[in-house]
Amino acid sequence: MIKVFRLPDLGEGLTESEIVAWRVSPGDTVELNQLIADVETAKAVVELPSPFAGVVTQLHQQPGTVVHVGEPIVSFEVAGAEPAEPAEPAGGTPGQADAAAPAEPAEEREPVLVGYGAAPERSGRPHRRARSGSADAGGQAAEAPASAEPTDVEPTAVETAATERIAVEPSEPAAARPRSTPPVRALARVLGVDLSHLTGTGPTGLITREDVRAQLARPAEAPDGTETGAPAPTPGPGQRETRSPIRSVRKHTAAAMVRSAFTAPHVTEFLTIDVTPTMELIDALKTNRSFQGMRIGILAVVAKALCLAVARNPDVNTRWDEAAGEIVQFHHVNLGIAAATPRGLLVPNIPDADRLGLADLAAALAELTEAARAGTTSAASLRGGTISITNVGVFGIDAGTPILNPGEAAILAVGGIRRQPWEHHGGIALRHVMTLSLSFDHRLVDGEQGARFLVDIGTILADPAMVLTMV
C-alpha cells in the first residue's frame, strides 16, 4: 500500500521548514529509520529518518522548498495486504472511524528519531483520510497502484535533540558520500571544497581536515579537467541588484531582533578600562603547571568576571514575562556567546556557567566555538540562555550597542584590546585598554544597577586580585 509521510512538527512550535536535500530518490528501497532528508528549521537542521521500510514512490517537494507542518513530503510503497475499504458512514468526514467498528486496544508503536514508525497492521476496518493531490519533485503526480490507498502519517515532535545540527553537510545520499566525519564535512562546506574530488589519507581512506585544507592550496579544476582560477560568477553587465529569499536562520534572527528592539527598551552603557593586569595574568597562566595545555584567553576571563558580577547584581539575570505579568529571577547563569557562522548569527549558551572554574569555562568556550565553526551546534544549546556576551573585538571593533537576545535582560559587548597611552601611577604609559558595552532592558534593570554590574566586571579585569574583595 502507499503511505504518505507529512512534515512533522520538529519542535518548539515551528510551523515551517525548508527541504535542504533529499538523500533518496523515487524507486529507492529504504529501511526503517534510514535518513532520507535534511530539513532545515529556523534554528537547526534535522536529519529526517524514514518512518517506514519500503520503496520511495514520490518526492512531493523539491530541495529549497519551504514546507509547512502537515504537508506531504514523500510517499512510500510498503509491504502488506490491502485491507478492505470501509463504507463511509452517512454524514461522516474523512478520517472519522466507523461508528460500528469494534474498539481495539492501543498498540505500542516503536519510536523513531522523528515521530513514530508505521503502526502494526491491524485487523478490522482501518481509519481513512481523504487524499489531496500533489505533485512530486518533478512536477508530475506519482502513479500509485490502482488497489492502493494512501495512508497519512502524522508524527509527533522530535524525540531527541541528537539529530538536530547546523546545516553544513553535503546533500548527496549516504551511500555516495565520501568517507569523512561530520566536522570534516562541515569544514569542507565552509571552505567550498568538494569532498568527492579528494582521496583520504586517514585510516582506511578516511578524508581528514588536513586533506581538506591541502585541497585549498591546489588550483581548482574545471569539469573538463583543465585547471582554472576563475572566481565565482559575478552579476552580469547592467545588473544592479541580486535578490535571494529570506529563510531559515537569517529569517529567524531578523524576527527575533526586531521583536527584541521594539519590545524591550534598550539602554547601553560604556566603560573603558586598563586591562593590562588581566593580560599579565593570562601570560602567567601559560607557564602555570595547573593550566598547562589549556587555552585561557581574554573572553574566558571576561566570562568568569561576568558570572561573579551577576552574583552581586542579580537584576541583570532576569526575564520579563509579559503573559504572566511576572519578573523571572534566574538563580543560575546560562551564558550565551554570540557566534557568527556561515548560516548567520547564533547564540548558543553554556549551561550553569556560574558553577564553572576558569579552566572549565575556557574549555566550554573552546568547545562551543569549535562546534559553531564546524556547524554542529545543537538546537538544544540555543535555548534557555539567561545573559549573553558578544565579542566584537575579534572584528577590530572598539565598542557597540548590542541588541538583547530575546528573553534576556542584558548583553555585554567586549571590544578590542589596544595598546595606547594611559594614566598609570601618576604618569603616562602604554597600556592594554579595552571598552565594555552593556545593553540592558530598562524595564528590568535601572541605570544604577546596570552601572554597578558593568563597574564590577571592569574592576575584576583592571585588577584580578580585587575578586578577593567581591566573593
CSV table of C-alpha atoms in Angstrom, one decimal:
chain,number,residue,atom,x,y,z
A,1,MET,CA,0.0,0.0,0.0
A,2,ILE,CA,1.0,3.6,-0.4
A,3,LYS,CA,1.8,5.6,2.7
A,4,VAL,CA,2.3,9.4,2.8
A,5,PHE,CA,4.8,11.0,5.2
A,6,ARG,CA,3.9,14.5,6.1
A,7,LEU,CA,6.3,17.1,7.5
A,8,PRO,CA,6.2,16.7,11.3
A,9,ASP,CA,6.4,19.3,14.0
A,10,LEU,CA,10.2,19.4,14.5
A,11,GLY,CA,9.9,21.1,17.9
A,12,GLU,CA,9.2,24.4,19.6
A,13,GLY,CA,6.1,25.0,17.6
A,14,LEU,CA,7.9,25.9,14.4
A,15,THR,CA,5.4,25.9,11.6
A,16,GLU,CA,7.6,25.5,8.6
A,17,SER,CA,10.9,24.0,7.4
A,18,GLU,CA,13.0,24.0,4.3
A,19,ILE,CA,13.9,20.8,2.4
A,20,VAL,CA,17.6,21.2,2.2
A,21,ALA,CA,18.4,18.0,0.4
A,22,TRP,CA,17.0,14.5,-0.3
A,23,ARG,CA,19.1,11.5,0.4
A,24,VAL,CA,16.8,9.2,-1.5
A,25,SER,CA,15.2,9.1,-5.0
A,26,PRO,CA,12.0,7.6,-6.3
A,27,GLY,CA,12.5,3.8,-6.7
A,28,ASP,CA,15.0,3.6,-3.8
A,29,THR,CA,14.4,0.9,-1.2
A,30,VAL,CA,14.8,2.3,2.4
A,31,GLU,CA,14.9,0.8,5.8
A,32,LEU,CA,13.0,1.9,8.9
A,33,ASN,CA,14.8,4.9,10.5
A,34,GLN,CA,17.1,5.3,7.4
A,35,LEU,CA,17.9,9.0,6.9
A,36,ILE,CA,16.0,10.3,3.9
A,37,ALA,CA,16.3,14.1,4.0
A,38,ASP,CA,17.9,17.1,5.6
A,39,VAL,CA,15.2,19.5,6.8
A,40,GLU,CA,16.2,23.0,8.0
A,41,THR,CA,14.1,24.8,10.6
A,42,ALA,CA,14.7,28.4,11.7
A,43,LYS,CA,17.3,27.2,14.2
A,44,ALA,CA,18.9,24.0,13.0
A,45,VAL,CA,18.9,21.1,10.6
A,46,VAL,CA,17.1,17.9,11.4
A,47,GLU,CA,18.2,14.7,9.7
A,48,LEU,CA,14.8,13.2,8.9
A,49,PRO,CA,14.6,9.4,9.2
A,50,SER,CA,12.1,7.2,7.4
A,51,PRO,CA,9.1,6.1,9.4
A,52,PHE,CA,8.7,3.1,7.1
A,53,ALA,CA,10.6,0.3,5.4
A,54,GLY,CA,9.6,0.2,1.8
A,55,VAL,CA,10.1,1.8,-1.6
A,56,VAL,CA,10.1,5.5,-2.3
A,57,THR,CA,7.4,6.2,-4.8
A,58,GLN,CA,7.2,10.0,-4.8
A,59,LEU,CA,9.0,13.1,-3.6
A,60,HIS,CA,6.4,15.8,-3.1
A,61,GLN,CA,8.8,18.7,-2.5
A,62,GLN,CA,11.9,19.9,-4.2
A,63,PRO,CA,15.1,20.9,-2.4
A,64,GLY,CA,14.9,24.5,-1.4
A,65,THR,CA,11.2,24.4,-0.9
A,66,VAL,CA,9.7,25.8,2.3
A,67,VAL,CA,7.1,23.3,3.6
A,68,HIS,CA,4.5,23.8,6.3
A,69,VAL,CA,3.9,21.3,9.0
A,70,GLY,CA,1.4,18.7,7.9
A,71,GLU,CA,2.1,19.0,4.1
A,72,PRO,CA,3.1,15.8,2.4
A,73,ILE,CA,6.8,15.4,1.6
A,74,VAL,CA,7.3,11.8,0.5
A,75,SER,CA,5.3,8.7,-0.3
A,76,PHE,CA,6.3,5.1,0.2
A,77,GLU,CA,5.1,1.7,-1.0
A,78,VAL,CA,5.2,-0.6,1.9
A,79,ALA,CA,4.6,-4.3,2.1
A,80,GLY,CA,1.3,-5.6,3.5
A,81,ALA,CA,-2.0,-6.8,2.3
A,82,GLU,CA,-4.5,-4.1,1.3
A,83,PRO,CA,-7.3,-4.0,3.9
A,84,ALA,CA,-10.9,-3.9,2.8
A,85,GLU,CA,-12.2,-0.4,2.2
A,86,PRO,CA,-15.0,0.6,4.6
A,87,ALA,CA,-18.1,2.3,3.6
A,88,GLU,CA,-18.2,5.9,4.7
A,89,PRO,CA,-20.9,6.4,7.3
A,90,ALA,CA,-23.7,8.9,6.4
A,91,GLY,CA,-22.6,12.4,7.2
A,92,GLY,CA,-19.1,11.2,8.0
A,93,THR,CA,-16.0,13.1,7.3
A,94,PRO,CA,-12.6,11.7,6.1
A,95,GLY,CA,-10.5,10.5,8.9
A,96,GLN,CA,-13.5,9.5,11.2
A,97,ALA,CA,-13.7,6.0,12.5
A,98,ASP,CA,-16.7,3.8,11.5
A,99,ALA,CA,-19.1,4.1,14.5
A,100,ALA,CA,-19.8,0.4,14.2
A,101,ALA,CA,-16.1,-0.6,14.2
A,102,PRO,CA,-15.2,-2.5,17.4
A,103,ALA,CA,-12.8,-0.8,19.7
A,104,GLU,CA,-9.3,-2.2,19.8
A,105,PRO,CA,-6.7,-1.9,22.4
A,106,ALA,CA,-4.0,0.6,21.6
A,107,GLU,CA,-0.8,-1.0,20.3
A,108,GLU,CA,2.5,0.4,21.2
A,109,ARG,CA,4.4,1.9,18.3
A,110,GLU,CA,8.1,1.9,18.0
A,111,PRO,CA,9.5,5.4,18.3
A,112,VAL,CA,12.0,6.6,15.7
A,113,LEU,CA,14.2,9.7,15.6
A,114,VAL,CA,11.3,11.9,14.4
A,115,GLY,CA,7.8,10.9,15.3
A,116,TYR,CA,6.8,7.2,15.2
A,117,GLY,CA,7.2,4.4,12.7
A,118,ALA,CA,4.3,2.7,11.0
A,119,ALA,CA,1.7,1.3,13.3
A,120,PRO,CA,1.5,-2.5,13.3
A,121,GLU,CA,-1.0,-3.9,10.9
A,122,ARG,CA,-4.5,-4.3,12.5
A,123,SER,CA,-7.4,-6.4,11.6
A,124,GLY,CA,-10.8,-4.9,11.0
A,125,ARG,CA,-11.7,-1.7,9.3
A,126,PRO,CA,-9.0,1.0,9.2
A,127,HIS,CA,-9.3,4.7,9.7
A,128,ARG,CA,-9.1,6.6,6.4
A,129,ARG,CA,-8.4,10.2,5.3
A,130,ALA,CA,-9.2,12.0,2.1
A,131,ARG,CA,-6.3,12.1,-0.2
A,132,SER,CA,-5.3,15.5,-1.6
A,133,GLY,CA,-3.5,15.5,-4.9
A,134,SER,CA,0.1,16.9,-5.0
A,135,ALA,CA,2.9,16.9,-7.5
A,136,ASP,CA,6.3,15.2,-7.0
A,137,ALA,CA,9.6,17.0,-7.2
A,138,GLY,CA,9.5,16.9,-10.9
A,139,GLY,CA,6.1,18.5,-11.0
A,140,GLN,CA,4.1,15.3,-12.0
A,141,ALA,CA,1.9,13.2,-9.8
A,142,ALA,CA,3.2,9.8,-8.9
A,143,GLU,CA,1.1,6.9,-10.2
A,144,ALA,CA,0.1,4.6,-7.3
A,145,PRO,CA,-1.3,1.1,-7.9
A,146,ALA,CA,-5.0,1.2,-8.5
A,147,SER,CA,-5.6,-1.0,-5.5
A,148,ALA,CA,-3.5,1.1,-3.1
A,149,GLU,CA,-5.0,3.7,-0.8
A,150,PRO,CA,-2.6,6.3,0.7
A,151,THR,CA,-2.3,6.4,4.4
A,152,ASP,CA,-1.1,9.6,6.1
A,153,VAL,CA,1.4,9.6,8.9
A,154,GLU,CA,1.4,12.4,11.4
A,155,PRO,CA,4.5,12.0,13.5
A,156,THR,CA,4.8,13.9,16.8
A,157,ALA,CA,7.6,16.3,17.8
A,158,VAL,CA,11.3,15.3,17.6
A,159,GLU,CA,12.0,12.6,20.1
A,160,THR,CA,15.6,13.6,20.6
A,161,ALA,CA,17.7,16.7,20.0
A,162,ALA,CA,20.7,14.5,19.0
A,163,THR,CA,19.6,14.6,15.3
A,164,GLU,CA,19.5,18.4,15.2
A,165,ARG,CA,22.5,20.2,13.9
A,166,ILE,CA,23.5,23.2,11.8
A,167,ALA,CA,23.2,22.7,8.1
A,168,VAL,CA,26.7,22.1,6.8
A,169,GLU,CA,26.8,18.6,5.5
A,170,PRO,CA,26.7,17.8,1.8
A,171,SER,CA,23.4,16.7,0.3
A,172,GLU,CA,24.5,13.5,-1.6
A,173,PRO,CA,23.0,10.2,-0.4
A,174,ALA,CA,24.8,8.5,2.3
A,175,ALA,CA,25.9,5.6,0.1
A,176,ALA,CA,27.6,8.0,-2.4
A,177,ARG,CA,29.1,10.4,0.2
A,178,PRO,CA,32.9,10.2,0.5
A,179,ARG,CA,34.1,8.7,3.8
A,180,SER,CA,34.6,11.5,6.3
A,181,THR,CA,33.4,12.7,9.7
A,182,PRO,CA,30.7,15.4,10.3
A,183,PRO,CA,33.3,18.1,11.4
A,184,VAL,CA,35.3,17.4,8.3
A,185,ARG,CA,32.3,17.7,6.0
A,186,ALA,CA,31.4,20.9,7.9
A,187,LEU,CA,34.9,22.4,7.2
A,188,ALA,CA,34.7,21.4,3.6
A,189,ARG,CA,31.3,23.1,3.2
A,190,VAL,CA,32.5,26.3,4.8
A,191,LEU,CA,35.7,26.3,2.7
A,192,GLY,CA,33.9,25.3,-0.5
A,193,VAL,CA,35.8,22.1,-1.0
A,194,ASP,CA,34.1,19.2,-2.9
A,195,LEU,CA,34.9,16.0,-1.0
A,196,SER,CA,34.2,13.9,-4.0
A,197,HIS,CA,37.4,15.1,-5.6
A,198,LEU,CA,39.6,14.1,-2.6
A,199,THR,CA,41.4,11.0,-1.7
A,200,GLY,CA,41.5,10.4,2.0
A,201,THR,CA,44.9,9.9,3.8
A,202,GLY,CA,43.3,8.8,7.1
A,203,PRO,CA,42.7,5.3,8.2
A,204,THR,CA,41.0,3.1,5.6
A,205,GLY,CA,40.9,6.1,3.2
A,206,LEU,CA,39.1,8.5,5.6
A,207,ILE,CA,39.2,12.1,4.5
A,208,THR,CA,40.8,14.3,7.2
A,209,ARG,CA,40.9,18.0,7.9
A,210,GLU,CA,44.4,18.1,6.5
A,211,ASP,CA,43.1,16.7,3.2
A,212,VAL,CA,40.5,19.5,3.0
A,213,ARG,CA,43.0,22.2,3.8
A,214,ALA,CA,45.6,20.8,1.4
A,215,GLN,CA,43.0,21.0,-1.4
A,216,LEU,CA,42.7,24.7,-1.0
A,217,ALA,CA,46.4,25.1,-2.0
A,218,ARG,CA,45.8,23.3,-5.3
A,219,PRO,CA,44.4,25.0,-8.4
A,220,ALA,CA,40.8,24.4,-9.0
A,221,GLU,CA,39.8,22.1,-11.9
A,222,ALA,CA,37.2,22.8,-14.5
A,223,PRO,CA,34.7,20.0,-15.4
A,224,ASP,CA,36.8,19.1,-18.4
A,225,GLY,CA,39.9,18.5,-16.2
A,226,THR,CA,41.7,21.8,-17.0
A,227,GLU,CA,42.9,24.0,-14.2
A,228,THR,CA,41.1,27.2,-13.7
A,229,GLY,CA,41.3,30.1,-11.2
A,230,ALA,CA,38.1,31.7,-12.3
A,231,PRO,CA,36.3,33.4,-9.5
A,232,ALA,CA,32.6,32.8,-8.6
A,233,PRO,CA,30.1,34.1,-11.1
A,234,THR,CA,29.5,37.9,-10.7
A,235,PRO,CA,26.4,39.9,-11.7
A,236,GLY,CA,26.1,40.4,-15.4
A,237,PRO,CA,26.5,43.8,-17.2
A,238,GLY,CA,23.8,46.2,-16.2
A,239,GLN,CA,22.6,44.0,-13.3
A,240,ARG,CA,22.1,46.5,-10.4
A,241,GLU,CA,20.9,44.1,-7.7
A,242,THR,CA,20.6,40.5,-6.7
A,243,ARG,CA,17.7,39.1,-4.8
A,244,SER,CA,17.6,36.0,-2.6
A,245,PRO,CA,14.8,34.6,-0.4
A,246,ILE,CA,14.8,35.3,3.4
A,247,ARG,CA,14.9,31.9,5.0
A,248,SER,CA,16.0,29.8,7.9
A,249,VAL,CA,18.5,31.3,10.4
A,250,ARG,CA,18.5,34.8,8.8
A,251,LYS,CA,14.7,34.9,8.9
A,252,HIS,CA,14.6,33.8,12.5
A,253,THR,CA,17.3,36.1,13.6
A,254,ALA,CA,15.7,39.1,11.9
A,255,ALA,CA,12.3,38.4,13.5
A,256,ALA,CA,14.0,37.9,16.9
A,257,MET,CA,16.0,41.1,16.7
A,258,VAL,CA,13.0,43.2,15.6
A,259,ARG,CA,10.9,41.7,18.4
A,260,SER,CA,13.7,42.5,20.9
A,261,ALA,CA,14.4,46.0,19.7
A,262,PHE,CA,10.8,47.1,19.7
A,263,THR,CA,9.7,45.3,22.8
A,264,ALA,CA,12.5,45.8,25.3
A,265,PRO,CA,13.5,49.5,25.9
A,266,HIS,CA,17.3,49.3,25.3
A,267,VAL,CA,19.9,51.3,27.2
A,268,THR,CA,23.6,51.0,26.6
A,269,GLU,CA,26.4,52.0,29.0
A,270,PHE,CA,30.1,52.0,28.2
A,271,LEU,CA,33.2,51.6,30.3
A,272,THR,CA,36.8,51.9,29.1
A,273,ILE,CA,39.4,50.2,31.3
A,274,ASP,CA,43.1,49.3,31.6
A,275,VAL,CA,43.2,45.5,31.3
A,276,THR,CA,47.0,45.2,31.4
A,277,PRO,CA,46.9,43.2,34.7
A,278,THR,CA,44.4,40.7,33.2
A,279,MET,CA,46.7,40.3,30.2
A,280,GLU,CA,49.6,39.7,32.5
A,281,LEU,CA,47.6,37.1,34.4
A,282,ILE,CA,46.8,35.3,31.1
A,283,ASP,CA,50.5,35.2,30.3
A,284,ALA,CA,51.3,33.9,33.8
A,285,LEU,CA,48.8,31.1,33.4
A,286,LYS,CA,50.5,29.8,30.3
A,287,THR,CA,53.5,28.8,32.5
A,288,ASN,CA,51.4,27.6,35.4
A,289,ARG,CA,51.6,23.9,35.8
A,290,SER,CA,47.9,23.7,36.8
A,291,PHE,CA,46.9,25.3,33.5
A,292,GLN,CA,49.3,23.6,31.1
A,293,GLY,CA,47.7,22.6,27.8
A,294,MET,CA,44.7,24.9,28.5
A,295,ARG,CA,43.9,27.9,26.3
A,296,ILE,CA,42.9,30.7,28.6
A,297,GLY,CA,42.0,33.9,26.7
A,298,ILE,CA,40.5,37.2,27.4
A,299,LEU,CA,37.0,36.0,26.6
A,300,ALA,CA,37.2,33.3,29.3
A,301,VAL,CA,38.3,35.8,31.9
A,302,VAL,CA,35.6,38.2,30.9
A,303,ALA,CA,33.0,35.4,31.1
A,304,LYS,CA,34.2,34.5,34.6
A,305,ALA,CA,34.1,38.1,35.7
A,306,LEU,CA,30.6,38.4,34.3
A,307,CYS,CA,29.4,35.4,36.3
A,308,LEU,CA,30.9,36.8,39.5
A,309,ALA,CA,29.3,40.2,38.9
A,310,VAL,CA,25.9,38.6,38.3
A,311,ALA,CA,26.0,37.2,41.8
A,312,ARG,CA,26.4,40.7,43.1
A,313,ASN,CA,23.9,42.2,40.7
A,314,PRO,CA,21.1,39.6,40.2
A,315,ASP,CA,18.7,42.0,38.4
A,316,VAL,CA,20.7,41.7,35.2
A,317,ASN,CA,20.0,37.9,35.2
A,318,THR,CA,16.2,38.1,34.8
A,319,ARG,CA,13.4,37.9,32.3
A,320,TRP,CA,10.2,39.9,31.7
A,321,ASP,CA,7.2,37.5,31.4
A,322,GLU,CA,4.6,39.7,29.8
A,323,ALA,CA,2.0,36.9,29.6
A,324,ALA,CA,2.2,36.0,33.3
A,325,GLY,CA,2.8,39.6,34.5
A,326,GLU,CA,5.9,38.5,36.3
A,327,ILE,CA,9.6,39.1,36.5
A,328,VAL,CA,11.5,35.8,36.4
A,329,GLN,CA,14.7,35.8,38.5
A,330,PHE,CA,17.3,33.2,37.5
A,331,HIS,CA,19.4,31.7,40.1
A,332,HIS,CA,21.8,30.2,37.6
A,333,VAL,CA,23.7,31.6,34.6
A,334,ASN,CA,23.3,30.0,31.2
A,335,LEU,CA,25.9,32.2,29.5
A,336,GLY,CA,25.1,32.9,25.8
A,337,ILE,CA,28.0,33.5,23.4
A,338,ALA,CA,27.1,35.2,20.1
A,339,ALA,CA,28.7,33.4,17.3
A,340,ALA,CA,28.9,34.4,13.6
A,341,THR,CA,28.5,31.3,11.4
A,342,PRO,CA,28.1,30.8,7.7
A,343,ARG,CA,24.4,30.4,8.3
A,344,GLY,CA,24.0,33.6,10.3
A,345,LEU,CA,24.2,34.7,13.9
A,346,LEU,CA,23.7,32.1,16.6
A,347,VAL,CA,23.8,32.5,20.4
A,348,PRO,CA,24.4,29.0,21.9
A,349,ASN,CA,24.9,29.0,25.7
A,350,ILE,CA,27.0,27.4,28.3
A,351,PRO,CA,24.6,25.9,31.0
A,352,ASP,CA,25.4,26.7,34.6
A,353,ALA,CA,28.4,28.8,33.6
A,354,ASP,CA,28.5,30.3,37.1
A,355,ARG,CA,29.4,27.0,38.6
A,356,LEU,CA,32.5,26.5,36.4
A,357,GLY,CA,36.0,27.5,37.3
A,358,LEU,CA,38.2,29.5,34.9
A,359,ALA,CA,39.7,26.4,33.3
A,360,ASP,CA,36.4,24.6,32.8
A,361,LEU,CA,34.8,27.8,31.5
A,362,ALA,CA,37.7,28.2,29.0
A,363,ALA,CA,37.2,24.6,27.9
A,364,ALA,CA,33.5,25.1,27.5
A,365,LEU,CA,34.1,28.2,25.4
A,366,ALA,CA,36.5,26.4,23.2
A,367,GLU,CA,34.1,23.6,22.6
A,368,LEU,CA,31.2,25.9,21.9
A,369,THR,CA,33.4,27.9,19.4
A,370,GLU,CA,34.6,24.7,17.6
A,371,ALA,CA,31.0,23.5,17.3
A,372,ALA,CA,29.9,26.8,15.8
A,373,ARG,CA,32.7,26.7,13.3
A,374,ALA,CA,32.1,23.1,12.4
A,375,GLY,CA,28.4,23.6,12.2
A,376,THR,CA,27.5,21.0,14.9
A,377,THR,CA,25.8,23.4,17.3
A,378,SER,CA,22.8,21.6,18.7
A,379,ALA,CA,19.4,23.3,18.8
A,380,ALA,CA,19.2,22.4,22.5
A,381,SER,CA,22.2,24.7,23.2
A,382,LEU,CA,20.4,27.6,21.5
A,383,ARG,CA,17.6,27.6,24.2
A,384,GLY,CA,17.5,28.7,27.8
A,385,GLY,CA,20.1,31.5,27.8
A,386,THR,CA,19.9,34.0,30.7
A,387,ILE,CA,22.5,36.6,29.8
A,388,SER,CA,24.9,36.9,26.8
A,389,ILE,CA,28.3,38.1,25.7
A,390,THR,CA,29.2,39.2,22.1
A,391,ASN,CA,32.9,39.6,21.3
A,392,VAL,CA,33.1,42.4,18.8
A,393,GLY,CA,36.8,42.9,19.5
A,394,VAL,CA,37.7,39.9,17.2
A,395,PHE,CA,36.5,42.1,14.3
A,396,GLY,CA,38.6,45.0,15.3
A,397,ILE,CA,35.7,46.9,16.8
A,398,ASP,CA,36.1,49.0,20.0
A,399,ALA,CA,32.5,49.3,21.1
A,400,GLY,CA,28.9,48.9,20.1
A,401,THR,CA,25.3,48.9,21.1
A,402,PRO,CA,24.3,45.2,21.0
A,403,ILE,CA,20.6,44.2,20.8
A,404,LEU,CA,19.4,41.9,23.5
A,405,ASN,CA,19.0,38.3,22.9
A,406,PRO,CA,15.2,37.9,23.2
A,407,GLY,CA,14.1,36.9,26.7
A,408,GLU,CA,17.3,38.2,28.3
A,409,ALA,CA,17.8,41.3,30.4
A,410,ALA,CA,21.4,42.2,29.4
A,411,ILE,CA,24.2,41.6,26.9
A,412,LEU,CA,27.8,42.6,27.2
A,413,ALA,CA,29.9,43.6,24.2
A,414,VAL,CA,33.6,43.0,24.5
A,415,GLY,CA,35.7,45.4,22.5
A,416,GLY,CA,39.2,45.0,21.0
A,417,ILE,CA,42.3,45.4,23.2
A,418,ARG,CA,44.6,48.2,22.0
A,419,ARG,CA,48.0,49.4,23.2
A,420,GLN,CA,47.6,53.1,23.9
A,421,PRO,CA,48.8,55.9,26.2
A,422,TRP,CA,47.0,55.7,29.6
A,423,GLU,CA,47.4,57.3,33.0
A,424,HIS,CA,49.3,54.9,35.3
A,425,HIS,CA,50.7,55.6,38.7
A,426,GLY,CA,50.6,59.3,38.1
A,427,GLY,CA,52.3,59.1,34.7
A,428,ILE,CA,51.6,58.2,31.2
A,429,ALA,CA,52.4,54.7,29.9
A,430,LEU,CA,51.5,52.3,27.1
A,431,ARG,CA,48.8,50.0,28.4
A,432,HIS,CA,46.3,47.4,27.2
A,433,VAL,CA,43.0,49.2,27.0
A,434,MET,CA,39.5,47.8,26.3
A,435,THR,CA,36.0,49.1,26.1
A,436,LEU,CA,33.0,47.2,27.5
A,437,SER,CA,29.5,48.0,26.3
A,438,LEU,CA,26.5,46.8,28.3
A,439,SER,CA,23.0,46.9,26.8
A,440,PHE,CA,20.1,46.1,29.1
A,441,ASP,CA,16.3,46.0,29.3
A,442,HIS,CA,15.3,49.2,31.2
A,443,ARG,CA,12.1,47.5,32.4
A,444,LEU,CA,14.2,45.1,34.4
A,445,VAL,CA,17.5,47.0,35.1
A,446,ASP,CA,17.8,50.6,36.2
A,447,GLY,CA,20.7,52.7,35.1
A,448,GLU,CA,22.3,52.4,38.5
A,449,GLN,CA,22.0,48.6,38.6
A,450,GLY,CA,23.5,48.4,35.1
A,451,ALA,CA,26.3,50.7,36.0
A,452,ARG,CA,27.2,48.7,39.2
A,453,PHE,CA,27.2,45.5,37.2
A,454,LEU,CA,29.5,46.9,34.5
A,455,VAL,CA,31.8,48.5,37.0
A,456,ASP,CA,32.1,45.2,38.9
A,457,ILE,CA,33.3,43.5,35.7
A,458,GLY,CA,35.6,46.3,34.9
A,459,THR,CA,37.1,46.2,38.4
A,460,ILE,CA,38.0,42.5,38.1
A,461,LEU,CA,39.5,43.0,34.6
A,462,ALA,CA,41.5,46.1,35.8
A,463,ASP,CA,42.8,44.2,38.8
A,464,PRO,CA,42.0,40.5,39.1
A,465,ALA,CA,43.1,40.4,42.7
A,466,MET,CA,40.1,42.6,43.6
A,467,VAL,CA,38.0,39.5,43.1
A,468,LEU,CA,39.0,38.6,46.7
A,469,THR,CA,37.0,41.5,48.0
A,470,MET,CA,33.9,40.6,46.0
A,471,VAL,CA,33.2,37.0,46.9
